[in-house]
Amino acid sequence: MSNLDVSYDSEIKNNKKCMAALILGIFSMITSLFGLGVIVGIIGLIFGLLGLKDVNQSNQIGKGKAIAGIICSLIGILLTVMFSIMVGNALVN
């Protein structure tokens, strides 16, 4: 028998910050209609950046989730700003 270096999937940890960033990013796009997308988006952006930093420094998975969370959070922030401007213009006119 030979000694093979076998790594098990249970040893590789899934980063929870990356998953939180993705969930918050999606939630920020949904709540952008109600004006809460900026707050949720900023929190999601912070979690995404921290998760991405953790994934790059350690042996964890979730880099794609972190990047998707960052993108969704930015979209949620931009949608909230756009909807706020549209509602403001509609109220003024």
mmCIF file of C-alpha atoms in Angstrom:
data_model
loop_
_atom_site.group_PDB
_atom_site.id
_atom_site.type_symbol
_atom_site.label_atom_id
_atom_site.label_comp_id
_atom_site.label_asym_id
_atom_site.label_seq_id
_atom_site.Cartn_x
_atom_site.Cartn_y
_atom_site.Cartn_z
ATOM 1 C CA MET A 1 0.000 0.000 0.000
ATOM 2 C CA SER A 2 1.198 3.455 -0.785
ATOM 3 C CA ASN A 3 0.810 6.516 1.367
ATOM 4 C CA LEU A 4 -1.289 8.963 -0.598
ATOM 5 C CA ASP A 5 -2.063 12.445 0.570
ATOM 6 C CA VAL A 6 -5.828 12.447 0.546
ATOM 7 C CA SER A 7 -7.691 15.622 1.350
ATOM 8 C CA TYR A 8 -11.302 15.360 2.310
ATOM 9 C CA ASP A 9 -13.970 17.898 1.482
ATOM 10 C CA SER A 10 -14.807 18.189 5.170
ATOM 11 C CA GLU A 11 -11.408 19.814 5.770
ATOM 12 C CA ILE A 12 -12.173 22.687 3.415
ATOM 13 C CA LYS A 13 -14.387 25.220 5.132
ATOM 14 C CA ASN A 14 -17.074 27.267 3.434
ATOM 15 C CA ASN A 15 -16.705 30.914 4.403
ATOM 16 C CA LYS A 16 -19.868 32.146 6.094
ATOM 17 C CA LYS A 17 -19.103 35.807 5.389
ATOM 18 C CA CYS A 18 -19.221 35.091 1.661
ATOM 19 C CA MET A 19 -22.622 33.451 1.958
ATOM 20 C CA ALA A 20 -23.891 36.342 4.093
ATOM 21 C CA ALA A 21 -22.622 38.806 1.490
ATOM 22 C CA LEU A 22 -24.495 37.008 -1.271
ATOM 23 C CA ILE A 23 -27.734 36.864 0.725
ATOM 24 C CA LEU A 24 -27.470 40.514 1.755
ATOM 25 C CA GLY A 25 -26.609 41.556 -1.801
ATOM 26 C CA ILE A 26 -29.700 39.878 -3.193
ATOM 27 C CA PHE A 27 -31.787 41.279 -0.338
ATOM 28 C CA SER A 28 -30.440 44.795 -1.043
ATOM 29 C CA MET A 29 -31.681 44.590 -4.623
ATOM 30 C CA ILE A 30 -35.121 43.535 -3.414
ATOM 31 C CA THR A 31 -35.315 46.204 -0.699
ATOM 32 C CA SER A 32 -34.117 48.941 -3.045
ATOM 33 C CA LEU A 33 -37.763 49.584 -3.892
ATOM 34 C CA PHE A 34 -38.413 50.520 -0.265
ATOM 35 C CA GLY A 35 -35.319 52.663 0.275
ATOM 36 C CA LEU A 36 -33.518 50.158 2.495
ATOM 37 C CA GLY A 37 -31.194 48.873 -0.214
ATOM 38 C CA VAL A 38 -28.402 51.284 0.677
ATOM 39 C CA ILE A 39 -28.162 50.104 4.275
ATOM 40 C CA VAL A 40 -28.400 46.411 3.431
ATOM 41 C CA GLY A 41 -26.089 46.893 0.436
ATOM 42 C CA ILE A 42 -23.363 48.547 2.500
ATOM 43 C CA ILE A 43 -23.508 45.745 5.062
ATOM 44 C CA GLY A 44 -23.381 43.168 2.249
ATOM 45 C CA LEU A 45 -20.464 44.993 0.649
ATOM 46 C CA ILE A 46 -18.522 44.926 3.926
ATOM 47 C CA PHE A 47 -19.208 41.215 4.422
ATOM 48 C CA GLY A 48 -18.193 40.530 0.816
ATOM 49 C CA LEU A 49 -14.894 42.349 1.117
ATOM 50 C CA LEU A 50 -14.087 40.720 4.469
ATOM 51 C CA GLY A 51 -15.056 37.292 3.140
ATOM 52 C CA LEU A 52 -12.969 37.762 0.017
ATOM 53 C CA LYS A 53 -9.998 38.735 2.180
ATOM 54 C CA ASP A 54 -10.477 35.637 4.361
ATOM 55 C CA VAL A 55 -10.777 33.319 1.353
ATOM 56 C CA ASN A 56 -7.608 34.692 -0.207
ATOM 57 C CA GLN A 57 -5.647 34.264 3.038
ATOM 58 C CA SER A 58 -6.815 30.784 4.019
ATOM 59 C CA ASN A 59 -7.890 27.462 2.575
ATOM 60 C CA GLN A 60 -11.598 28.224 2.321
ATOM 61 C CA ILE A 61 -14.114 28.211 -0.486
ATOM 62 C CA GLY A 62 -16.572 30.938 -1.353
ATOM 63 C CA LYS A 63 -14.659 33.372 -3.545
ATOM 64 C CA GLY A 64 -17.378 33.322 -6.206
ATOM 65 C CA LYS A 65 -20.066 33.943 -3.589
ATOM 66 C CA ALA A 66 -18.102 36.885 -2.213
ATOM 67 C CA ILE A 67 -17.670 38.441 -5.648
ATOM 68 C CA ALA A 68 -21.334 37.871 -6.503
ATOM 69 C CA GLY A 69 -22.321 39.377 -3.139
ATOM 70 C CA ILE A 70 -20.188 42.458 -3.770
ATOM 71 C CA ILE A 71 -21.702 42.929 -7.238
ATOM 72 C CA CYS A 72 -25.276 42.408 -5.990
ATOM 73 C CA SER A 73 -24.684 44.821 -3.110
ATOM 74 C CA LEU A 74 -23.380 47.495 -5.465
ATOM 75 C CA ILE A 75 -26.356 46.991 -7.771
ATOM 76 C CA GLY A 76 -28.711 47.239 -4.779
ATOM 77 C CA ILE A 77 -27.088 50.500 -3.687
ATOM 78 C CA LEU A 78 -27.298 51.947 -7.200
ATOM 79 C CA LEU A 79 -30.917 50.865 -7.622
ATOM 80 C CA THR A 80 -31.862 52.518 -4.340
ATOM 81 C CA VAL A 81 -30.210 55.769 -5.389
ATOM 82 C CA MET A 82 -31.903 55.640 -8.802
ATOM 83 C CA PHE A 83 -35.338 54.919 -7.315
ATOM 84 C CA SER A 84 -34.875 57.717 -4.758
ATOM 85 C CA ILE A 85 -34.009 60.198 -7.502
ATOM 86 C CA MET A 86 -36.992 59.088 -9.584
ATOM 87 C CA VAL A 87 -39.401 59.406 -6.657
ATOM 88 C CA GLY A 88 -37.915 62.785 -5.735
ATOM 89 C CA ASN A 89 -38.363 64.073 -9.266
ATOM 90 C CA ALA A 90 -41.921 62.762 -9.393
ATOM 91 C CA LEU A 91 -42.799 64.509 -6.120
ATOM 92 C CA VAL A 92 -41.262 67.810 -7.203
ATOM 93 C CA ASN A 93 -43.035 67.834 -10.576
#
